[in-house]
CSV table of C-alpha atoms in Angstrom, one decimal:
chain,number,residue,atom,x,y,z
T,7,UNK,CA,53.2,-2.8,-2.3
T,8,UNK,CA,55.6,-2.4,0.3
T,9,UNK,CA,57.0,-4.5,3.3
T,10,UNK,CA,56.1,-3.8,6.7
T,11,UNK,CA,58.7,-3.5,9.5
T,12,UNK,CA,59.2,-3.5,13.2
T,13,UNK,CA,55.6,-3.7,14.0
T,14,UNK,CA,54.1,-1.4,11.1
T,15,UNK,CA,51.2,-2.9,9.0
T,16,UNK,CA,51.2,-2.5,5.0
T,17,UNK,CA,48.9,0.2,4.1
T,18,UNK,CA,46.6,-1.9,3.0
T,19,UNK,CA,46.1,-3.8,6.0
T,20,UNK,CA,44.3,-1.9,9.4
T,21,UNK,CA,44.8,-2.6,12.8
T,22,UNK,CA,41.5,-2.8,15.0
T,23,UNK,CA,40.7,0.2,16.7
T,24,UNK,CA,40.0,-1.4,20.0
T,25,UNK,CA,38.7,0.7,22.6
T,26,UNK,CA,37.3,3.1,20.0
T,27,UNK,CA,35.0,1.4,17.8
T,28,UNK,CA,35.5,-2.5,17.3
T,29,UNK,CA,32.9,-5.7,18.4
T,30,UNK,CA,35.0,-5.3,21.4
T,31,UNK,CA,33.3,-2.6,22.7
T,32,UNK,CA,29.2,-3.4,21.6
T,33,UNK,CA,28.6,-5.6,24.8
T,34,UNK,CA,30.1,-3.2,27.3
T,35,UNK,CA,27.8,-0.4,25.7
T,36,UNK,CA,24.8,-2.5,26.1
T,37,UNK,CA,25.6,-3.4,29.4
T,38,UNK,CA,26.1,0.6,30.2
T,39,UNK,CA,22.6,1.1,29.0
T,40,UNK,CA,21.2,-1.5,31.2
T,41,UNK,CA,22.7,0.1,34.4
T,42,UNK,CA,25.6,-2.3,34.7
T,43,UNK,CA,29.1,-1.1,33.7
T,44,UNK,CA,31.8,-3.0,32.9
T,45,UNK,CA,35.5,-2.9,33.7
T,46,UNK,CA,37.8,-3.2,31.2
T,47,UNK,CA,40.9,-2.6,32.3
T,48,UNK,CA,42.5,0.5,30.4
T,49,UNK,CA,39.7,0.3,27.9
T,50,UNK,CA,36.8,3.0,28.6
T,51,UNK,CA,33.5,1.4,29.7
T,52,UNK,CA,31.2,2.8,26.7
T,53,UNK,CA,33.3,4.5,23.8
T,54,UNK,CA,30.1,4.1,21.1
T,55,UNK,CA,28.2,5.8,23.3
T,56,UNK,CA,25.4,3.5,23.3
T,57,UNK,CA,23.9,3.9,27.0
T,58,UNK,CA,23.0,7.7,25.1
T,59,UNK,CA,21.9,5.9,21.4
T,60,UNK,CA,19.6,3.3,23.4
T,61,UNK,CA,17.8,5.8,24.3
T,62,UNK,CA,17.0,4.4,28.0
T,63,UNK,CA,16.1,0.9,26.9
T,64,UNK,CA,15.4,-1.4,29.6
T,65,UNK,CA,15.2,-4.2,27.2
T,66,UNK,CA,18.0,-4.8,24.4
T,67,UNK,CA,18.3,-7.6,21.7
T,68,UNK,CA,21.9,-8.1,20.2
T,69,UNK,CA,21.9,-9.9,16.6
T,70,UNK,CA,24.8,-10.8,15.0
T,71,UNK,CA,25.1,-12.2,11.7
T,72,UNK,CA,27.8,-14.4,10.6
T,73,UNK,CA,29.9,-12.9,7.9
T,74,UNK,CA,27.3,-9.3,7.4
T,75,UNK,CA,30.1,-7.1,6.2
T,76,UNK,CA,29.1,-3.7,5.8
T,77,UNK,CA,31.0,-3.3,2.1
T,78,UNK,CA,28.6,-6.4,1.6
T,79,UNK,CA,25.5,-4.7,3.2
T,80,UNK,CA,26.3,-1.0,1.3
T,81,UNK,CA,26.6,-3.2,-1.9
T,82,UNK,CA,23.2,-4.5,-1.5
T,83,UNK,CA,21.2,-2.3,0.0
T,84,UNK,CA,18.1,-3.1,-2.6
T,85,UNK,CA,17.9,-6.7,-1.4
T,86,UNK,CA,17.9,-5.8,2.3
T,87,UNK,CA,15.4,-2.6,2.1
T,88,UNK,CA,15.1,-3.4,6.7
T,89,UNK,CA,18.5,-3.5,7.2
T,90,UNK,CA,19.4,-0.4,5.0
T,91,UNK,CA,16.4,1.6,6.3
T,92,UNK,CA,17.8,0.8,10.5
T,93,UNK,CA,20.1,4.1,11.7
T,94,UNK,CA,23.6,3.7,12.4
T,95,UNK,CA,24.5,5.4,15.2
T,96,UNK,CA,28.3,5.3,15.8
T,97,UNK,CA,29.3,4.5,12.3
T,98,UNK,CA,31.1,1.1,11.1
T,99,UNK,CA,32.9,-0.7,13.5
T,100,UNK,CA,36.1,-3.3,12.9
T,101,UNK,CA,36.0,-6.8,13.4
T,102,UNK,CA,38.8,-8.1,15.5
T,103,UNK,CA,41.9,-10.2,14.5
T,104,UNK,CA,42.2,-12.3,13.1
T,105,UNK,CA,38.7,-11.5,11.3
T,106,UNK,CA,37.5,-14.8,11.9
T,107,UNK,CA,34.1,-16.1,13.9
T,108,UNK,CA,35.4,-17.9,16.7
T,109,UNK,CA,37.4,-14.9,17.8
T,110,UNK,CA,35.1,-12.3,17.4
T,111,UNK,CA,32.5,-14.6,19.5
T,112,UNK,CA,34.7,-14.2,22.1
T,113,UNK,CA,35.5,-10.7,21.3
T,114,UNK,CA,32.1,-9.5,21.6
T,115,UNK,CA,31.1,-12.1,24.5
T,116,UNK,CA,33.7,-11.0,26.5
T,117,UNK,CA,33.9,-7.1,25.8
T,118,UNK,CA,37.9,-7.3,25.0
T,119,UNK,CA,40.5,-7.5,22.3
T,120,UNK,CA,41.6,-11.2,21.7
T,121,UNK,CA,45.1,-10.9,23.1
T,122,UNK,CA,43.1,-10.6,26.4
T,123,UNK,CA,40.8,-13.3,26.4
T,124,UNK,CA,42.8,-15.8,24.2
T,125,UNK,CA,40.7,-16.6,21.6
T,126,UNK,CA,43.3,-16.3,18.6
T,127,UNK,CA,42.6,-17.9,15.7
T,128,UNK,CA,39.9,-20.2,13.9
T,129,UNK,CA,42.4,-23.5,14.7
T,130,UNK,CA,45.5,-22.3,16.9
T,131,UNK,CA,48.3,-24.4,18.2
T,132,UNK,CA,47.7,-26.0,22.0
T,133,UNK,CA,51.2,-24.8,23.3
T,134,UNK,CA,52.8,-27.8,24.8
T,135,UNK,CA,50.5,-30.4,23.6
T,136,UNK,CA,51.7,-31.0,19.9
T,137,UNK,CA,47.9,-30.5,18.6
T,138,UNK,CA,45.7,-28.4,17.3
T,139,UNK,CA,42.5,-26.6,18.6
T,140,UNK,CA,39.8,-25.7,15.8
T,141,UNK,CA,37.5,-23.5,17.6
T,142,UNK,CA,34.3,-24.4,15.8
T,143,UNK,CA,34.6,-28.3,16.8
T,144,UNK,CA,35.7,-27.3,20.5
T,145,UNK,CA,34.1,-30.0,22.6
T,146,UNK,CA,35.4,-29.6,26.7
T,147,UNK,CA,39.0,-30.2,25.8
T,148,UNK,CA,40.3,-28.2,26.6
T,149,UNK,CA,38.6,-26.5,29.3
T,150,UNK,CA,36.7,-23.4,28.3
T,151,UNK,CA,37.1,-22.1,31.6
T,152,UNK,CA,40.3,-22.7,31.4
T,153,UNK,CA,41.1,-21.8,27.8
T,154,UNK,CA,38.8,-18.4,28.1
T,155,UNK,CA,39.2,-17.4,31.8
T,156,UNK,CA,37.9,-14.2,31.2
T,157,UNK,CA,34.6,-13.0,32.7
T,158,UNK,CA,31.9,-12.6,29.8
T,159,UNK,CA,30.0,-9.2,29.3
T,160,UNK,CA,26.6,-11.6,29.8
T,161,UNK,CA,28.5,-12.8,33.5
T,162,UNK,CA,28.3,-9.5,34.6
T,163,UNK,CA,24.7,-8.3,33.2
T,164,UNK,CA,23.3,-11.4,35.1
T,165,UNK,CA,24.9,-10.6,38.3
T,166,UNK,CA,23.3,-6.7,37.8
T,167,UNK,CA,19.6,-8.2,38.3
T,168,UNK,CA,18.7,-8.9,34.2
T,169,UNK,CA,17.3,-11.7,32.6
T,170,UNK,CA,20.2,-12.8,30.1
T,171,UNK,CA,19.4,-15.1,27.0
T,172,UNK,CA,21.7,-16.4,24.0
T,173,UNK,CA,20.3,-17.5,21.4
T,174,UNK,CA,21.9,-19.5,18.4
T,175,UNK,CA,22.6,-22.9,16.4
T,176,UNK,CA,21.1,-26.0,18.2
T,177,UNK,CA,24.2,-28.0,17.5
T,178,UNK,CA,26.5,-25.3,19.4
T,179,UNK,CA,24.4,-25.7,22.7
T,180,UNK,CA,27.0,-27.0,25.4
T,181,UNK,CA,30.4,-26.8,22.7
T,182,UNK,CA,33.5,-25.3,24.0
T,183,UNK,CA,32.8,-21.9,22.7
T,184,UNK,CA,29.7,-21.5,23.3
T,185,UNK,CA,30.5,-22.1,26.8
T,186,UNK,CA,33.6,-19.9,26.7
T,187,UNK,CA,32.1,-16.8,24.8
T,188,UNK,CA,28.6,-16.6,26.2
T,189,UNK,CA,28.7,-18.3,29.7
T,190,UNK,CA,26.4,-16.4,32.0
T,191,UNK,CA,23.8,-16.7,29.3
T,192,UNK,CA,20.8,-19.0,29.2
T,193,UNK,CA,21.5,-21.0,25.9
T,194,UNK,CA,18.5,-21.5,23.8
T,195,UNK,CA,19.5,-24.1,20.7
T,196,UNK,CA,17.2,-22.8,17.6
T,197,UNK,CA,16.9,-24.7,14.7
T,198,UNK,CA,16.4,-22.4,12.4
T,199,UNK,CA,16.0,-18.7,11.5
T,200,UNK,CA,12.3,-18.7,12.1
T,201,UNK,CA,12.5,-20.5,15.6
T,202,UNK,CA,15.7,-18.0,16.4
T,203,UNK,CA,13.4,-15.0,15.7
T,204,UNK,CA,10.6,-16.5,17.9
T,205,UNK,CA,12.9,-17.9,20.6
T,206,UNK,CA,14.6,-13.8,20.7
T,207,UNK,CA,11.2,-12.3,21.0
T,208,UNK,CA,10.1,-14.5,23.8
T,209,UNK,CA,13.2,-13.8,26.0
T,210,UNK,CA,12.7,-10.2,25.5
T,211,UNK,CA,9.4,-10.9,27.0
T,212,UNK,CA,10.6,-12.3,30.3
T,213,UNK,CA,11.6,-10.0,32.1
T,214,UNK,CA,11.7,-6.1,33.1
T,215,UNK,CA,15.3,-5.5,31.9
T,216,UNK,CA,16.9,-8.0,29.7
T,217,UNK,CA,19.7,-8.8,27.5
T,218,UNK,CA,19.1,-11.2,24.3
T,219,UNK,CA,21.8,-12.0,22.4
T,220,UNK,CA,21.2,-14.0,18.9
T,221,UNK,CA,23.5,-15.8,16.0
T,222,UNK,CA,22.7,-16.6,12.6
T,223,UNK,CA,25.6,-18.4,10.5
T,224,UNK,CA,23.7,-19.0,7.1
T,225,UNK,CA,25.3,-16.3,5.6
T,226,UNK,CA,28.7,-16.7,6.0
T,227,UNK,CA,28.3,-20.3,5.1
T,228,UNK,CA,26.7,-19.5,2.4
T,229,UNK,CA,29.1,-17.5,1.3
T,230,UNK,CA,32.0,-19.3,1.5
T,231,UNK,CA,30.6,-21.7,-0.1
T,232,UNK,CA,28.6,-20.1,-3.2
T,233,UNK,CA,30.8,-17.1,-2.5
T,234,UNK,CA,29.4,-13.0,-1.9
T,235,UNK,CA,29.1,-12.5,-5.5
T,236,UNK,CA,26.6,-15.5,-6.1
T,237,UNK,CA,22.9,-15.6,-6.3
T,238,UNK,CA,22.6,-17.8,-3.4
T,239,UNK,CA,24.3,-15.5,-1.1
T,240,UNK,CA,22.1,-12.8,-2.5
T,241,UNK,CA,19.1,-14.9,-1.7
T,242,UNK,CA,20.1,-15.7,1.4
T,243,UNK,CA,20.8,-12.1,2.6
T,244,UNK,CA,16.9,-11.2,1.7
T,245,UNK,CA,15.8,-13.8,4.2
T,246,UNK,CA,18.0,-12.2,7.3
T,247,UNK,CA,16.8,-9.2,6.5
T,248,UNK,CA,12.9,-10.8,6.6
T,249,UNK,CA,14.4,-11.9,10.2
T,250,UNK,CA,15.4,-8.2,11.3
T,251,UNK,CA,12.0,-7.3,9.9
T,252,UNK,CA,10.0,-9.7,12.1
T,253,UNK,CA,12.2,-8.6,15.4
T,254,UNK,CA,11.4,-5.1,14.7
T,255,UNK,CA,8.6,-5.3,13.7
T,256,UNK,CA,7.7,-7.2,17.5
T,257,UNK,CA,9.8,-5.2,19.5
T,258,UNK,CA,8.5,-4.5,23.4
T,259,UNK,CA,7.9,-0.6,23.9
T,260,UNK,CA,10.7,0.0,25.6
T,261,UNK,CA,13.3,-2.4,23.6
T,262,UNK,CA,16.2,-1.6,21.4
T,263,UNK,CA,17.7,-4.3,18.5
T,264,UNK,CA,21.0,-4.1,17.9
T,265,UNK,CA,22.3,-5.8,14.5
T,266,UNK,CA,26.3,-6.1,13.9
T,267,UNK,CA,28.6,-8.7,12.3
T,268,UNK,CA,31.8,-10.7,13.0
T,269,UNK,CA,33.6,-10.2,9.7
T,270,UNK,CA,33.3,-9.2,6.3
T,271,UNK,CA,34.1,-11.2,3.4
T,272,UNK,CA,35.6,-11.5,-0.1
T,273,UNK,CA,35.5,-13.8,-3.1
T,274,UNK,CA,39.2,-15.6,-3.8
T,275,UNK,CA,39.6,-16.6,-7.5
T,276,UNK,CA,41.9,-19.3,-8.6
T,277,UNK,CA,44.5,-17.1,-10.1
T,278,UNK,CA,44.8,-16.0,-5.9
T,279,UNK,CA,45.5,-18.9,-4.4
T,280,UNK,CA,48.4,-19.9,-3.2
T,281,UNK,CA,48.7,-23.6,-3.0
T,282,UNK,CA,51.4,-24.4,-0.2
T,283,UNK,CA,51.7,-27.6,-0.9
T,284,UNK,CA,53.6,-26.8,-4.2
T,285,UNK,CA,56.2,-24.8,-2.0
T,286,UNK,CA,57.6,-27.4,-0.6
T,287,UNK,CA,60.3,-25.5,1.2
T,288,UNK,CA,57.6,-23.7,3.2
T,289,UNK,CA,57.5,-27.0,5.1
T,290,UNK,CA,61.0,-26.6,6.1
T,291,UNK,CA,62.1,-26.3,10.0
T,292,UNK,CA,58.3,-26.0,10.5
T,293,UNK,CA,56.2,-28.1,13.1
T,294,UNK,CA,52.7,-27.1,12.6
T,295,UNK,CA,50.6,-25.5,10.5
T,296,UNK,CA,47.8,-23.7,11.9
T,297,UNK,CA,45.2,-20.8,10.8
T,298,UNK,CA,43.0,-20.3,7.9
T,299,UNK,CA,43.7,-19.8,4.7
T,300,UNK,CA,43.5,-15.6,5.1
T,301,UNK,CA,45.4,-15.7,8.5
T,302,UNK,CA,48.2,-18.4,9.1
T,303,UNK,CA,50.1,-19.2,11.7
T,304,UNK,CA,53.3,-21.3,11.6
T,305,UNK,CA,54.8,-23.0,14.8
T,306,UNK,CA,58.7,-23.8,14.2
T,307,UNK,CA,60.7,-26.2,15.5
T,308,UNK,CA,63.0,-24.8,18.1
T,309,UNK,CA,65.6,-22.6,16.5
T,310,UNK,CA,64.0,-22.6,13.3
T,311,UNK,CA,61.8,-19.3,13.4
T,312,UNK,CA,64.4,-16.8,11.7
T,313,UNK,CA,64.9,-19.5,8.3
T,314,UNK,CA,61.4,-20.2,8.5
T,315,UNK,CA,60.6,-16.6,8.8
T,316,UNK,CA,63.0,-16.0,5.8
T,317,UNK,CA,61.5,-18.7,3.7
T,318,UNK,CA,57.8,-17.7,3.9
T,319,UNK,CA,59.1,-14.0,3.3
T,320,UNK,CA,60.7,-14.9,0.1
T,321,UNK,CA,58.1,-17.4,-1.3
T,322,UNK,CA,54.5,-15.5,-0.3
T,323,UNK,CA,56.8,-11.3,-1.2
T,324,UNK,CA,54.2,-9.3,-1.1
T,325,UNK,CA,50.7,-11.5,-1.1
T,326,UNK,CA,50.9,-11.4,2.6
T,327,UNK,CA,52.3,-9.2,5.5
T,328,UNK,CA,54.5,-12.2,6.6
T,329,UNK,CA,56.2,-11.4,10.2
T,330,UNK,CA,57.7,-13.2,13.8
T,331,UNK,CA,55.0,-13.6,16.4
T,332,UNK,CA,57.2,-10.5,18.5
T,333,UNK,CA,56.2,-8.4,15.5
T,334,UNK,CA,52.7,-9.3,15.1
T,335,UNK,CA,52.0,-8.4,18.9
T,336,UNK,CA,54.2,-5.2,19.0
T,337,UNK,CA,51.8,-4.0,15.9
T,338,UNK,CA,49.1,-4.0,18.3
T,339,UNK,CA,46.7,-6.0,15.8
T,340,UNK,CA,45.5,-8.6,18.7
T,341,UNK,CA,45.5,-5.6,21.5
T,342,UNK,CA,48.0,-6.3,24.2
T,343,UNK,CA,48.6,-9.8,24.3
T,344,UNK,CA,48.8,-11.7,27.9
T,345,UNK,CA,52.0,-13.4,28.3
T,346,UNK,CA,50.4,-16.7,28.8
T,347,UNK,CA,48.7,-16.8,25.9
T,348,UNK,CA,51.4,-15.4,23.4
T,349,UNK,CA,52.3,-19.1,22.7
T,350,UNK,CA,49.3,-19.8,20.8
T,351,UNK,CA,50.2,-17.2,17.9
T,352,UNK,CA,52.6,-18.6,15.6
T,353,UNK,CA,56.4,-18.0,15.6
T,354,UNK,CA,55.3,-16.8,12.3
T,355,UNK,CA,52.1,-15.2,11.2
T,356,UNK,CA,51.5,-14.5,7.8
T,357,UNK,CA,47.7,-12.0,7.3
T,358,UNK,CA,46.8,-12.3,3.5
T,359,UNK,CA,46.8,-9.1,1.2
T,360,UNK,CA,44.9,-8.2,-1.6
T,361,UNK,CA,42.6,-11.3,-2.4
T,362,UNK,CA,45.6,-13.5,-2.0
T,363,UNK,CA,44.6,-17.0,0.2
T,364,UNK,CA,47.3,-19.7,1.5
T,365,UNK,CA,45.5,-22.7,1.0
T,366,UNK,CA,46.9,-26.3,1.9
T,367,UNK,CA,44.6,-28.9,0.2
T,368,UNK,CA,46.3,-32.2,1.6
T,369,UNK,CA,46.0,-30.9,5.1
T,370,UNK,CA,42.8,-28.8,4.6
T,371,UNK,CA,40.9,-30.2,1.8
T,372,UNK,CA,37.5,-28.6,2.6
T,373,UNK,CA,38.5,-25.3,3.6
T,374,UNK,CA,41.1,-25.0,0.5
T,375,UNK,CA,37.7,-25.7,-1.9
T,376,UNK,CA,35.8,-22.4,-0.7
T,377,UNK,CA,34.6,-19.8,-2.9
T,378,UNK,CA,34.9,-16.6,-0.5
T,379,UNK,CA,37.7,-16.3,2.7
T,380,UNK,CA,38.2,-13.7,5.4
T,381,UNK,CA,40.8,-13.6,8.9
T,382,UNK,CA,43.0,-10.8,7.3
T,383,UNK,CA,43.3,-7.0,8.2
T,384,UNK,CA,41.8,-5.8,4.9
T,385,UNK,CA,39.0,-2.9,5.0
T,386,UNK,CA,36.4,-5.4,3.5
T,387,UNK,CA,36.8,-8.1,6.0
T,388,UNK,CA,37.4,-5.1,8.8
T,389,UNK,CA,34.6,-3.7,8.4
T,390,UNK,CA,30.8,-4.5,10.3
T,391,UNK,CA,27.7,-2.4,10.8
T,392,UNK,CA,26.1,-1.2,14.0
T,393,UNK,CA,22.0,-0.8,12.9
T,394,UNK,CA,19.8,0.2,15.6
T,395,UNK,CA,16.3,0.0,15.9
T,396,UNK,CA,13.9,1.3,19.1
T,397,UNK,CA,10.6,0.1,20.3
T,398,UNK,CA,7.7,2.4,19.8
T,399,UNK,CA,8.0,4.2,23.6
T,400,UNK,CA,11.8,4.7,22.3
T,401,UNK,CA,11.3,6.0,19.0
């Protein structure tokens, strides 16, 4: 393996085709369909094409699935005979980075690269404030309007005339990013995967043109914890396929389901972990840690970045693509990167090669325990489906 330099990734590691094919662009395709287009700057408006692979659907449901990497799904096939059997239109997308949920919520929610709508990380440093933000236990503080100012895909559907729905976890209702990713949604709280597949089909029922967007984390959870190569994760993949089945199987005539992913996903054995707490010169001239374990980000104190950057070179060689927060955004792997929100990527980010994780378990005892990781810029974790399926008058 080889260093990367002045922006270039290892060749191992992919930047997100944004604009091209990426969750980025799934929303804005939808919303094409629906007979409302929306802007995205420099980005083109529809580059999967899906207002043509619709098929003139007036009604389209949107499932993602927490941690449904297409490696995974191609490896599996046999235990997800609904899933395999849906067409895929435009190919395998790429998950955005870092490859992690909360910013590829955003990503898809908002139609843009997270550089745009700020979103950067699963826990990201709140510049100024001397604290962290983890994105998953986001209450109001900050403010997601504030935080996420961007207008959300769902926003702009609304305002076009359709009935908008998002669907997900009961406990999520109100949190800061459900509020920031999906705001212009009606939030239905679902308590489990039957009640999400009842809750989808009934707001595809109310009205003439409509958007329904659903979640389902059980997998990734599952995984992470049993990990992708376990029987449990197997078993649990058979039951969100039974889910696809049931919305298919009770789509309206003139309905589409779209099923995509957030991430992929890989198993980390022992022999790949780096424990950072045994390198205890990592700690050095540093203020903050922040990240995951696949995707780390490392705030300095002031006038520290080049030793710290030297440090965490030496130490992690080639187990990560370890660069300064100028080289990171000049690669282009977040998209362009507003200004004001360069501060909350790390003075150093180091993305995780190979199967390699950076785990810290005296600051992150739970998260250093998993079984499977992703964040990082490998194919696997890169890498989502697009399944399609129409309603009978669409077939």
């Amino acid at each position: 393996m080889t260093r990367a330099v002045d922006g270039a990734l290892p060749p191992d590691l992919h930047r997100p085709a944004y604009g091209v094919a990426t969750l980025a662009d799934v929303l804005p395709g939808v919303a094409a369909a629906l007979g409302t287009p929306v802007p995205r700057g420099d980005l083109p408006g529809d580059p999967l094409g899906l207002a043509g692979a619709l098929h003139g659907a007036r009604r389209v449901a949107v499932l993602l699935v927490d941690g449904l990497g297409a490696d995974l799904l191609r490896a599996h096939a046999e235990i997800a005979p609904t899933l395999a059997a849906l067409a895929a239109p435009v190919g395998t997308l790429q998950a955005p980075c870092p490859s992690t949920t909360p910013v590829s919520l955003a990503t898809i929610g908002t139609g843009l690269p997270p550089g745009s709508h700020g979103i950067l990380g699963f826990v990201t440093d709140v510049p100024g404030e001397g604290r962290t933000l983890n994105h998953t236990q986001w209450g109001d503080d900050p403010d997601p309007a504030d935080w996420q100012a961007q207008p959300t895909v769902f926003e702009r559907v609304a305002a076009g005339g359709a009935t908008v729905t998002a669907v997900g976890p009961w406990a999520y209702a109100g949190s800061g990013l459900t509020v920031a990713a999906y705001r212009g949604a009606g939030y239905t709280g679902a308590v489990g995967p039957g009640d999400l597949t009842a809750l989808m089909r009934s707001a595809l029922d109310a009205g003439p043109r409509a958007l329904v967007y659903g979640y389902m984390a059980e997998l990734d959870l599952t995984g992470h914890v049993r990990g992708v190569d376990s029987p449990s994760w197997r078993a649990q993949l058979a039951l969100v396929d039974r889910v696809v089945e049931q919305l298919v199987d009770g789509l309206p005539d003139d309905a589409a389901l779209l099923v995509t992913a957030d991430h992929g996903m890989l198993d980390v054995p022992a022999a790949t972990r780096l424990d950072l707490d045994d390198e205890p010169d990592l700690a050095d001239g540093v203020r903050l840690l922040a990240g995951e374990p696949r995707a780390r980000y490392v705030h300095t104190e002031p006038g520290a970045e080049a030793d710290v950057l030297a440090r965490w070179r030496g130490v992690l060689g080639d187990r990560a693509w370890v660069v300064g927060r100028e080289e990171a955004i000049a690669s282009g792997v977040f998209g362009p990167v507003e200004e004001p929100l360069a501060a909350r990527i790390g003075d150093v980010v180091a993305l995780a090669r190979g199967s390699w994780a950076l785990v810290s378990p005296r600051l992150e005892p739970g998260p250093s325990r998993l079984a499977a990781y992703h964040g990082s810029l490998t194919a696997t974790e890169l890498a989502i489906p697009l399944l399609v399926a129409h309603g009978r008058a669409l077939s």
